[in-house]
mmCIF file of N, CA and C and ligand atoms in Angstrom:
data_model
loop_
_atom_site.group_PDB
_atom_site.id
_atom_site.type_symbol
_atom_site.label_atom_id
_atom_site.label_comp_id
_atom_site.label_asym_id
_atom_site.label_seq_id
_atom_site.Cartn_x
_atom_site.Cartn_y
_atom_site.Cartn_z
ATOM 1 N N MET A 1 171.771 -153.357 75.841
ATOM 2 C CA MET A 1 172.996 -154.166 75.823
ATOM 3 C C MET A 1 173.600 -154.184 74.412
ATOM 4 N N PRO A 2 174.865 -153.764 74.277
ATOM 5 C CA PRO A 2 175.489 -153.737 72.928
ATOM 6 C C PRO A 2 175.666 -155.149 72.386
ATOM 7 N N PRO A 3 175.497 -155.293 71.074
ATOM 8 C CA PRO A 3 175.662 -156.644 70.487
ATOM 9 C C PRO A 3 177.101 -157.131 70.678
ATOM 10 N N ARG A 4 177.204 -158.341 71.102
ATOM 11 C CA ARG A 4 178.551 -158.882 71.307
ATOM 12 C C ARG A 4 179.211 -159.188 69.965
ATOM 13 N N ARG A 5 180.440 -158.776 69.852
ATOM 14 C CA ARG A 5 181.124 -159.043 68.564
ATOM 15 C C ARG A 5 181.444 -160.521 68.435
ATOM 16 N N GLU A 6 181.055 -161.020 67.284
ATOM 17 C CA GLU A 6 181.344 -162.431 67.031
ATOM 18 C C GLU A 6 182.853 -162.636 66.958
ATOM 19 N N ARG A 7 183.300 -163.665 67.578
ATOM 20 C CA ARG A 7 184.724 -163.972 67.438
ATOM 21 C C ARG A 7 184.950 -164.557 66.054
ATOM 22 N N LYS A 8 185.895 -163.968 65.341
ATOM 23 C CA LYS A 8 186.137 -164.457 63.982
ATOM 24 C C LYS A 8 186.741 -165.851 64.019
ATOM 25 N N THR A 9 186.143 -166.710 63.233
ATOM 26 C CA THR A 9 186.776 -168.021 63.124
ATOM 27 C C THR A 9 187.864 -167.929 62.057
ATOM 28 N N TRP A 10 188.957 -168.584 62.312
ATOM 29 C CA TRP A 10 190.081 -168.472 61.386
ATOM 30 C C TRP A 10 189.826 -169.304 60.141
ATOM 31 N N THR A 11 189.974 -168.656 58.991
ATOM 32 C CA THR A 11 189.840 -169.400 57.734
ATOM 33 C C THR A 11 191.088 -169.174 56.892
ATOM 34 N N LEU A 12 191.312 -170.047 55.965
ATOM 35 C CA LEU A 12 192.437 -169.878 55.057
ATOM 36 C C LEU A 12 192.216 -168.641 54.209
ATOM 37 N N PRO A 13 193.195 -167.767 54.118
ATOM 38 C CA PRO A 13 193.035 -166.614 53.230
ATOM 39 C C PRO A 13 192.868 -167.099 51.793
ATOM 40 N N SER A 14 191.969 -166.470 51.043
ATOM 41 C CA SER A 14 191.686 -166.991 49.704
ATOM 42 C C SER A 14 192.802 -166.686 48.716
ATOM 43 N N ALA A 15 193.456 -165.529 48.856
ATOM 44 C CA ALA A 15 194.509 -165.187 47.899
ATOM 45 C C ALA A 15 195.762 -164.704 48.618
ATOM 46 N N PRO A 16 196.514 -165.619 49.163
ATOM 47 C CA PRO A 16 197.739 -165.211 49.854
ATOM 48 C C PRO A 16 198.891 -165.022 48.883
ATOM 49 N N GLY A 17 199.365 -163.843 48.748
ATOM 50 C CA GLY A 17 200.512 -163.456 47.883
ATOM 51 C C GLY A 17 200.996 -164.558 46.970
ATOM 52 N N PRO A 18 202.291 -164.854 46.982
ATOM 53 C CA PRO A 18 202.729 -166.057 46.274
ATOM 54 C C PRO A 18 202.359 -167.237 47.155
ATOM 55 N N SER A 19 201.436 -168.035 46.679
ATOM 56 C CA SER A 19 200.883 -169.083 47.531
ATOM 57 C C SER A 19 201.889 -170.204 47.750
ATOM 58 N N LEU A 20 201.602 -171.010 48.722
ATOM 59 C CA LEU A 20 202.451 -172.170 48.980
ATOM 60 C C LEU A 20 202.497 -173.036 47.739
ATOM 61 N N ARG A 21 201.313 -173.148 47.110
ATOM 62 C CA ARG A 21 201.213 -173.966 45.902
ATOM 63 C C ARG A 21 202.208 -173.464 44.844
ATOM 64 N N GLN A 22 202.265 -172.120 44.664
ATOM 65 C CA GLN A 22 203.171 -171.567 43.656
ATOM 66 C C GLN A 22 204.624 -171.808 44.025
ATOM 67 N N ARG A 23 204.903 -171.691 45.343
ATOM 68 C CA ARG A 23 206.293 -171.926 45.754
ATOM 69 C C ARG A 23 206.673 -173.375 45.533
ATOM 70 N N VAL A 24 205.724 -174.266 45.790
ATOM 71 C CA VAL A 24 205.993 -175.689 45.573
ATOM 72 C C VAL A 24 206.236 -175.941 44.091
ATOM 73 N N GLU A 25 205.413 -175.311 43.251
ATOM 74 C CA GLU A 25 205.576 -175.510 41.808
ATOM 75 C C GLU A 25 206.921 -174.982 41.337
ATOM 76 N N GLN A 26 207.337 -173.860 41.902
ATOM 77 C CA GLN A 26 208.635 -173.292 41.533
ATOM 78 C C GLN A 26 209.758 -174.262 41.893
ATOM 79 N N LYS A 27 209.654 -174.851 43.076
ATOM 80 C CA LYS A 27 210.672 -175.809 43.501
ATOM 81 C C LYS A 27 210.678 -177.029 42.584
ATOM 82 N N GLU A 28 209.489 -177.474 42.221
ATOM 83 C CA GLU A 28 209.396 -178.634 41.345
ATOM 84 C C GLU A 28 209.997 -178.310 39.978
ATOM 85 N N ARG A 29 209.789 -177.066 39.544
ATOM 86 C CA ARG A 29 210.311 -176.653 38.248
ATOM 87 C C ARG A 29 211.840 -176.685 38.300
ATOM 88 N N GLU A 30 212.362 -176.156 39.401
ATOM 89 C CA GLU A 30 213.816 -176.156 39.548
ATOM 90 C C GLU A 30 214.357 -177.574 39.563
ATOM 91 N N ALA A 31 213.585 -178.473 40.134
ATOM 92 C CA ALA A 31 214.043 -179.855 40.218
ATOM 93 C C ALA A 31 213.811 -180.605 38.920
ATOM 94 N N GLY A 32 213.157 -179.961 37.942
ATOM 95 C CA GLY A 32 212.915 -180.617 36.667
ATOM 96 C C GLY A 32 211.654 -181.449 36.633
ATOM 97 N N LEU A 33 210.896 -181.407 37.730
ATOM 98 C CA LEU A 33 209.688 -182.223 37.780
ATOM 99 C C LEU A 33 208.556 -181.588 37.007
ATOM 100 N N ARG A 34 208.564 -180.262 36.971
ATOM 101 C CA ARG A 34 207.452 -179.571 36.338
ATOM 102 C C ARG A 34 208.048 -178.631 35.303
ATOM 103 N N CYS A 35 207.487 -178.619 34.099
ATOM 104 C CA CYS A 35 208.048 -177.760 33.072
ATOM 105 C C CYS A 35 207.228 -176.486 32.965
ATOM 106 N N CYS A 36 207.503 -175.684 31.952
ATOM 107 C CA CYS A 36 206.840 -174.385 31.814
ATOM 108 C C CYS A 36 205.403 -174.506 31.320
ATOM 109 N N ASP A 37 205.024 -175.663 30.837
ATOM 110 C CA ASP A 37 203.660 -175.842 30.359
ATOM 111 C C ASP A 37 202.703 -175.675 31.532
ATOM 112 N N PRO A 38 201.768 -174.717 31.415
ATOM 113 C CA PRO A 38 200.851 -174.490 32.542
ATOM 114 C C PRO A 38 200.041 -175.720 32.902
ATOM 115 N N SER A 39 199.863 -176.623 31.958
ATOM 116 C CA SER A 39 199.088 -177.826 32.283
ATOM 117 C C SER A 39 199.989 -179.041 32.406
ATOM 118 N N CYS A 40 201.232 -178.793 32.793
ATOM 119 C CA CYS A 40 202.196 -179.889 32.933
ATOM 120 C C CYS A 40 201.596 -181.021 33.749
ATOM 121 N N GLY A 41 201.627 -182.206 33.178
ATOM 122 C CA GLY A 41 201.025 -183.341 33.878
ATOM 123 C C GLY A 41 202.045 -184.292 34.465
ATOM 124 N N ILE A 42 203.320 -183.917 34.367
ATOM 125 C CA ILE A 42 204.339 -184.854 34.834
ATOM 126 C C ILE A 42 204.717 -184.593 36.285
ATOM 127 N N GLY A 43 204.563 -183.341 36.712
ATOM 128 C CA GLY A 43 204.874 -183.018 38.100
ATOM 129 C C GLY A 43 204.075 -183.887 39.045
ATOM 130 N N PRO A 44 204.624 -184.147 40.203
ATOM 131 C CA PRO A 44 203.959 -185.050 41.147
ATOM 132 C C PRO A 44 202.704 -184.402 41.725
ATOM 133 N N SER A 45 201.738 -185.194 42.022
ATOM 134 C CA SER A 45 200.588 -184.680 42.750
ATOM 135 C C SER A 45 200.969 -184.652 44.224
ATOM 136 N N ASP A 46 200.180 -183.961 45.024
ATOM 137 C CA ASP A 46 200.528 -183.824 46.430
ATOM 138 C C ASP A 46 200.558 -185.176 47.133
ATOM 139 N N GLU A 47 199.716 -186.083 46.668
ATOM 140 C CA GLU A 47 199.615 -187.384 47.329
ATOM 141 C C GLU A 47 200.707 -188.330 46.858
ATOM 142 N N ASP A 48 201.281 -188.006 45.723
ATOM 143 C CA ASP A 48 202.136 -188.979 45.074
ATOM 144 C C ASP A 48 203.453 -188.345 44.636
ATOM 145 N N PRO A 49 204.311 -187.997 45.577
ATOM 146 C CA PRO A 49 205.556 -187.328 45.204
ATOM 147 C C PRO A 49 206.478 -188.250 44.421
ATOM 148 N N VAL A 50 207.155 -187.673 43.445
ATOM 149 C CA VAL A 50 208.096 -188.452 42.644
ATOM 150 C C VAL A 50 209.448 -188.459 43.358
ATOM 151 N N PRO A 51 210.035 -189.618 43.501
ATOM 152 C CA PRO A 51 211.345 -189.666 44.172
ATOM 153 C C PRO A 51 212.386 -188.845 43.425
ATOM 154 N N GLU A 52 213.343 -188.303 44.155
ATOM 155 C CA GLU A 52 214.323 -187.418 43.528
ATOM 156 C C GLU A 52 215.139 -188.113 42.457
ATOM 157 N N MET A 53 215.376 -189.405 42.632
ATOM 158 C CA MET A 53 216.115 -190.166 41.628
ATOM 159 C C MET A 53 215.458 -190.037 40.268
ATOM 160 N N LEU A 54 214.144 -190.161 40.259
ATOM 161 C CA LEU A 54 213.401 -190.114 39.015
ATOM 162 C C LEU A 54 213.466 -188.715 38.422
ATOM 163 N N ALA A 55 213.438 -187.705 39.280
ATOM 164 C CA ALA A 55 213.450 -186.328 38.811
ATOM 165 C C ALA A 55 214.646 -186.076 37.909
ATOM 166 N N ALA A 56 215.780 -186.647 38.263
ATOM 167 C CA ALA A 56 216.993 -186.418 37.496
ATOM 168 C C ALA A 56 216.866 -186.955 36.083
ATOM 169 N N SER A 57 215.992 -187.929 35.892
ATOM 170 C CA SER A 57 215.888 -188.540 34.574
ATOM 171 C C SER A 57 214.814 -187.884 33.718
ATOM 172 N N ILE A 58 214.098 -186.921 34.286
ATOM 173 C CA ILE A 58 213.055 -186.259 33.506
ATOM 174 C C ILE A 58 213.669 -185.157 32.665
ATOM 175 N N LYS A 59 213.644 -185.372 31.397
ATOM 176 C CA LYS A 59 214.292 -184.467 30.462
ATOM 177 C C LYS A 59 213.340 -183.344 30.059
ATOM 178 N N GLN A 60 213.912 -182.177 29.814
ATOM 179 C CA GLN A 60 213.100 -181.087 29.278
ATOM 180 C C GLN A 60 213.789 -180.543 28.027
ATOM 181 N N VAL A 61 212.982 -180.093 27.092
ATOM 182 C CA VAL A 61 213.538 -179.551 25.856
ATOM 183 C C VAL A 61 213.131 -178.096 25.708
ATOM 184 N N SER A 62 213.964 -177.346 25.007
ATOM 185 C CA SER A 62 213.606 -175.970 24.692
ATOM 186 C C SER A 62 213.295 -175.889 23.206
ATOM 187 N N ILE A 63 212.694 -174.785 22.805
ATOM 188 C CA ILE A 63 212.302 -174.613 21.408
ATOM 189 C C ILE A 63 213.422 -173.905 20.657
ATOM 190 N N HIS A 64 213.933 -174.572 19.634
ATOM 191 C CA HIS A 64 215.078 -174.037 18.904
ATOM 192 C C HIS A 64 214.647 -173.059 17.829
ATOM 193 N N SER A 65 215.587 -172.200 17.497
ATOM 194 C CA SER A 65 215.348 -171.267 16.395
ATOM 195 C C SER A 65 215.211 -172.047 15.089
ATOM 196 N N ARG A 66 214.232 -171.671 14.262
ATOM 197 C CA ARG A 66 213.990 -172.406 13.023
ATOM 198 C C ARG A 66 215.103 -172.209 12.013
ATOM 199 N N SER A 67 215.604 -170.972 11.914
ATOM 200 C CA SER A 67 216.616 -170.685 10.904
ATOM 201 C C SER A 67 217.950 -171.313 11.282
ATOM 202 N N ASN A 68 218.132 -171.519 12.573
ATOM 203 C CA ASN A 68 219.409 -172.005 13.069
ATOM 204 C C ASN A 68 219.193 -172.988 14.207
ATOM 205 N N PRO A 69 218.682 -174.179 13.890
ATOM 206 C CA PRO A 69 218.282 -175.100 14.960
ATOM 207 C C PRO A 69 219.393 -175.422 15.951
ATOM 208 N N GLY A 70 220.658 -175.266 15.507
ATOM 209 C CA GLY A 70 221.748 -175.567 16.418
ATOM 210 C C GLY A 70 222.026 -174.444 17.404
ATOM 211 N N GLU A 71 221.468 -173.266 17.112
ATOM 212 C CA GLU A 71 221.800 -172.067 17.876
ATOM 213 C C GLU A 71 220.745 -171.732 18.905
ATOM 214 N N GLY A 72 220.967 -172.139 20.110
ATOM 215 C CA GLY A 72 220.135 -171.699 21.215
ATOM 216 C C GLY A 72 218.645 -171.865 21.012
ATOM 217 N N ALA A 73 217.893 -171.263 21.913
ATOM 218 C CA ALA A 73 216.450 -171.417 21.935
ATOM 219 C C ALA A 73 215.779 -170.082 21.631
ATOM 220 N N VAL A 74 214.531 -170.150 21.155
ATOM 221 C CA VAL A 74 213.810 -168.912 20.850
ATOM 222 C C VAL A 74 213.357 -168.214 22.132
ATOM 223 N N CYS A 75 213.234 -168.953 23.214
ATOM 224 C CA CYS A 75 212.820 -168.357 24.479
ATOM 225 C C CYS A 75 213.394 -169.179 25.622
ATOM 226 N N THR A 76 213.131 -168.765 26.814
ATOM 227 C CA THR A 76 213.750 -169.439 27.960
ATOM 228 C C THR A 76 212.902 -170.588 28.486
ATOM 229 N N HIS A 77 211.742 -170.801 27.869
ATOM 230 C CA HIS A 77 210.848 -171.834 28.383
ATOM 231 C C HIS A 77 211.333 -173.230 27.991
ATOM 232 N N ARG A 78 211.155 -174.149 28.914
ATOM 233 C CA ARG A 78 211.546 -175.535 28.663
ATOM 234 C C ARG A 78 210.382 -176.449 29.020
ATOM 235 N N PHE A 79 210.283 -177.529 28.271
ATOM 236 C CA PHE A 79 209.115 -178.404 28.443
ATOM 237 C C PHE A 79 209.514 -179.864 28.445
ATOM 238 N N HIS A 80 208.726 -180.648 29.154
ATOM 239 C CA HIS A 80 208.849 -182.094 28.989
ATOM 240 C C HIS A 80 208.378 -182.402 27.577
ATOM 241 N N PRO A 81 209.051 -183.301 26.869
ATOM 242 C CA PRO A 81 208.621 -183.598 25.495
ATOM 243 C C PRO A 81 207.128 -183.930 25.405
ATOM 244 N N ALA A 82 206.632 -184.701 26.348
ATOM 245 C CA ALA A 82 205.215 -185.094 26.283
ATOM 246 C C ALA A 82 204.293 -183.891 26.482
ATOM 247 N N CYS A 83 204.664 -182.988 27.387
ATOM 248 C CA CYS A 83 203.840 -181.797 27.621
ATOM 249 C C CYS A 83 203.822 -180.931 26.373
ATOM 250 N N LEU A 84 204.988 -180.817 25.737
ATOM 251 C CA LEU A 84 205.079 -179.983 24.549
ATOM 252 C C LEU A 84 204.217 -180.559 23.431
ATOM 253 N N VAL A 85 204.324 -181.865 23.219
ATOM 254 C CA VAL A 85 203.554 -182.501 22.147
ATOM 255 C C VAL A 85 202.058 -182.293 22.382
ATOM 256 N N SER A 86 201.594 -182.506 23.599
ATOM 257 C CA SER A 86 200.153 -182.367 23.811
ATOM 258 C C SER A 86 199.725 -180.910 23.696
ATOM 259 N N ALA A 87 200.554 -179.970 24.155
ATOM 260 C CA ALA A 87 200.195 -178.555 24.038
ATOM 261 C C ALA A 87 200.158 -178.127 22.571
ATOM 262 N N GLU A 88 201.128 -178.599 21.777
ATOM 263 C CA GLU A 88 201.170 -178.218 20.362
ATOM 264 C C GLU A 88 199.992 -178.808 19.598
ATOM 265 N N ARG A 89 199.634 -180.031 19.944
ATOM 266 C CA ARG A 89 198.509 -180.661 19.242
ATOM 267 C C ARG A 89 197.218 -179.910 19.527
ATOM 268 N N VAL A 90 197.052 -179.498 20.782
ATOM 269 C CA VAL A 90 195.862 -178.732 21.141
ATOM 270 C C VAL A 90 195.822 -177.425 20.352
ATOM 271 N N ALA A 91 197.006 -176.820 20.170
ATOM 272 C CA ALA A 91 197.083 -175.526 19.494
ATOM 273 C C ALA A 91 197.119 -175.664 17.976
ATOM 274 N N GLY A 92 197.078 -176.893 17.491
ATOM 275 C CA GLY A 92 197.044 -177.097 16.047
ATOM 276 C C GLY A 92 198.417 -177.141 15.393
ATOM 277 N N TRP A 93 199.468 -177.294 16.203
ATOM 278 C CA TRP A 93 200.811 -177.398 15.655
ATOM 279 C C TRP A 93 201.231 -178.856 15.687
ATOM 280 N N GLY A 94 202.462 -179.060 15.264
ATOM 281 C CA GLY A 94 202.999 -180.401 15.382
ATOM 282 C C GLY A 94 203.015 -181.092 14.053
ATOM 283 N N GLY A 95 204.188 -181.474 13.610
ATOM 284 C CA GLY A 95 204.324 -182.093 12.302
ATOM 285 C C GLY A 95 204.180 -183.585 12.386
ATOM 286 N N GLU A 96 203.250 -184.113 11.635
ATOM 287 C CA GLU A 96 203.134 -185.559 11.585
ATOM 288 C C GLU A 96 203.872 -186.087 10.362
ATOM 289 N N ASP A 97 204.502 -185.173 9.605
ATOM 290 C CA ASP A 97 205.295 -185.582 8.457
ATOM 291 C C ASP A 97 206.666 -186.035 8.949
ATOM 292 N N LYS A 98 206.811 -187.332 9.034
ATOM 293 C CA LYS A 98 208.000 -187.868 9.670
ATOM 294 C C LYS A 98 209.263 -187.680 8.843
ATOM 295 N N ALA A 99 209.147 -187.203 7.600
ATOM 296 C CA ALA A 99 210.332 -186.971 6.783
ATOM 297 C C ALA A 99 211.049 -185.689 7.195
ATOM 298 N N GLU A 100 210.321 -184.786 7.844
ATOM 299 C CA GLU A 100 210.930 -183.528 8.259
ATOM 300 C C GLU A 100 211.843 -183.745 9.461
ATOM 301 N N PRO A 101 213.085 -183.239 9.379
ATOM 302 C CA PRO A 101 214.002 -183.437 10.514
ATOM 303 C C PRO A 101 213.641 -182.570 11.723
ATOM 304 N N HIS A 102 212.873 -181.507 11.477
ATOM 305 C CA HIS A 102 212.456 -180.647 12.580
ATOM 306 C C HIS A 102 210.948 -180.452 12.550
ATOM 307 N N VAL A 103 210.386 -180.292 13.716
ATOM 308 C CA VAL A 103 208.947 -180.105 13.829
ATOM 309 C C VAL A 103 208.694 -178.672 14.266
ATOM 310 N N GLU A 104 207.917 -177.961 13.463
ATOM 311 C CA GLU A 104 207.626 -176.569 13.784
ATOM 312 C C GLU A 104 206.632 -176.509 14.946
ATOM 313 N N VAL A 105 206.966 -175.709 15.940
ATOM 314 C CA VAL A 105 206.099 -175.590 17.112
ATOM 315 C C VAL A 105 206.023 -174.123 17.533
ATOM 316 N N SER A 106 205.024 -173.848 18.356
ATOM 317 C CA SER A 106 204.888 -172.517 18.919
ATOM 318 C C SER A 106 204.931 -172.672 20.435
ATOM 319 N N CYS A 107 205.735 -171.860 21.103
ATOM 320 C CA CYS A 107 205.855 -171.984 22.551
ATOM 321 C C CYS A 107 204.481 -171.821 23.201
ATOM 322 N N PRO A 108 204.062 -172.791 24.009
ATOM 323 C CA PRO A 108 202.738 -172.711 24.647
ATOM 324 C C PRO A 108 202.621 -171.527 25.611
ATOM 325 N N VAL A 109 203.751 -170.973 26.038
ATOM 326 C CA VAL A 109 203.707 -169.870 27.000
ATOM 327 C C VAL A 109 203.769 -168.521 26.293
ATOM 328 N N CYS A 110 204.798 -168.311 25.471
ATOM 329 C CA CYS A 110 204.986 -166.972 24.882
ATOM 330 C C CYS A 110 204.654 -166.919 23.400
ATOM 331 N N ARG A 111 204.299 -168.075 22.811
ATOM 332 C CA ARG A 111 203.874 -168.149 21.404
ATOM 333 C C ARG A 111 204.989 -167.905 20.411
ATOM 334 N N ASP A 112 206.224 -167.840 20.857
ATOM 335 C CA ASP A 112 207.322 -167.725 19.909
ATOM 336 C C ASP A 112 207.365 -168.994 19.066
ATOM 337 N N VAL A 113 207.602 -168.819 17.788
ATOM 338 C CA VAL A 113 207.600 -169.971 16.896
ATOM 339 C C VAL A 113 209.029 -170.442 16.664
ATOM 340 N N GLY A 114 209.211 -171.726 16.752
ATOM 341 C CA GLY A 114 210.520 -172.317 16.523
ATOM 342 C C GLY A 114 210.336 -173.769 16.162
ATOM 343 N N CYS A 115 211.274 -174.595 16.531
ATOM 344 C CA CYS A 115 211.132 -176.006 16.192
ATOM 345 C C CYS A 115 211.804 -176.872 17.243
ATOM 346 N N VAL A 116 211.425 -178.124 17.241
ATOM 347 C CA VAL A 116 212.150 -179.132 18.016
ATOM 348 C C VAL A 116 212.605 -180.186 17.016
ATOM 349 N N THR A 117 213.575 -180.980 17.410
ATOM 350 C CA THR A 117 214.039 -182.005 16.480
ATOM 351 C C THR A 117 213.006 -183.123 16.421
ATOM 352 N N ARG A 118 213.057 -183.861 15.337
ATOM 353 C CA ARG A 118 212.137 -184.987 15.178
ATOM 354 C C ARG A 118 212.286 -185.964 16.346
ATOM 355 N N GLY A 119 213.530 -186.168 16.775
ATOM 356 C CA GLY A 119 213.776 -187.075 17.890
ATOM 357 C C GLY A 119 213.104 -186.619 19.165
ATOM 358 N N GLU A 120 213.192 -185.309 19.449
ATOM 359 C CA GLU A 120 212.554 -184.770 20.650
ATOM 360 C C GLU A 120 211.038 -184.913 20.563
ATOM 361 N N TRP A 121 210.522 -184.659 19.372
ATOM 362 C CA TRP A 121 209.076 -184.754 19.173
ATOM 363 C C TRP A 121 208.589 -186.186 19.393
ATOM 364 N N GLU A 122 209.292 -187.139 18.757
ATOM 365 C CA GLU A 122 208.882 -188.540 18.872
ATOM 366 C C GLU A 122 209.011 -189.041 20.310
ATOM 367 N N GLU A 123 209.991 -188.477 21.032
ATOM 368 C CA GLU A 123 210.144 -188.845 22.435
ATOM 369 C C GLU A 123 208.893 -188.436 23.220
ATOM 370 N N GLY A 124 208.405 -187.231 22.901
ATOM 371 C CA GLY A 124 207.197 -186.761 23.552
ATOM 372 C C GLY A 124 205.992 -187.585 23.165
ATOM 373 N N VAL A 125 205.895 -187.934 21.868
ATOM 374 C CA VAL A 125 204.764 -188.731 21.405
ATOM 375 C C VAL A 125 204.741 -190.081 22.125
ATOM 376 N N SER A 126 205.916 -190.679 22.252
ATOM 377 C CA SER A 126 205.939 -192.012 22.859
ATOM 378 C C SER A 126 205.715 -191.961 24.360
ATOM 379 N N ALA A 127 205.913 -190.777 24.957
ATOM 380 C CA ALA A 127 205.719 -190.663 26.412
ATOM 381 C C ALA A 127 204.294 -190.262 26.770
ATOM 382 N N LEU A 128 203.474 -189.968 25.771
ATOM 383 C CA LEU A 128 202.101 -189.523 26.055
ATOM 384 C C LEU A 128 201.277 -190.661 26.649
HETATM 385 ZN ZN1 ZN B 201 205.762 -180.893 31.816
HETATM 386 ZN ZN1 ZN B 202 208.446 -169.358 25.387
#
C-alpha cells in the first residue's frame, strides 16, 4: 500500500514579497505617522492606532545642508524630531552646545551629514 500523502496544513508564508507589514508602514509613512528612522517609535502599534487628527499634527524634519541651512535638504529622508534626536545620540552625534544655532547630525538612513536647527533639535529633545 503506497504511503498516503499528508495533506498540507496551511501556514503563513514566512517571507511574502512586500509584506502586509511593509505596506502598512508605507501607508503610515505617507500619513506622517512613521518617519524614515528604522526604529521610529511614534508610529502606532497594531493594537493602538493613532487617530488621523493626531497624524496631521505630527511634524517631521529633514536634514539641512550645513553650508546652506536655508537651502533644501541633504537627502530625501524625513524624521520625527524625537526619532532623529534619539538616533543621533545613539550614533554619537548631536550638539549639546546650546549656543550653536544649528546641530550637526548624520542621517540615520544614508549617513549624509548635515544639520537641523536648534529649535528642531530641542523639539525632539522635549518630545523624548
Ligand atoms: Zn519617527
Ligand atoms: Zn538620508
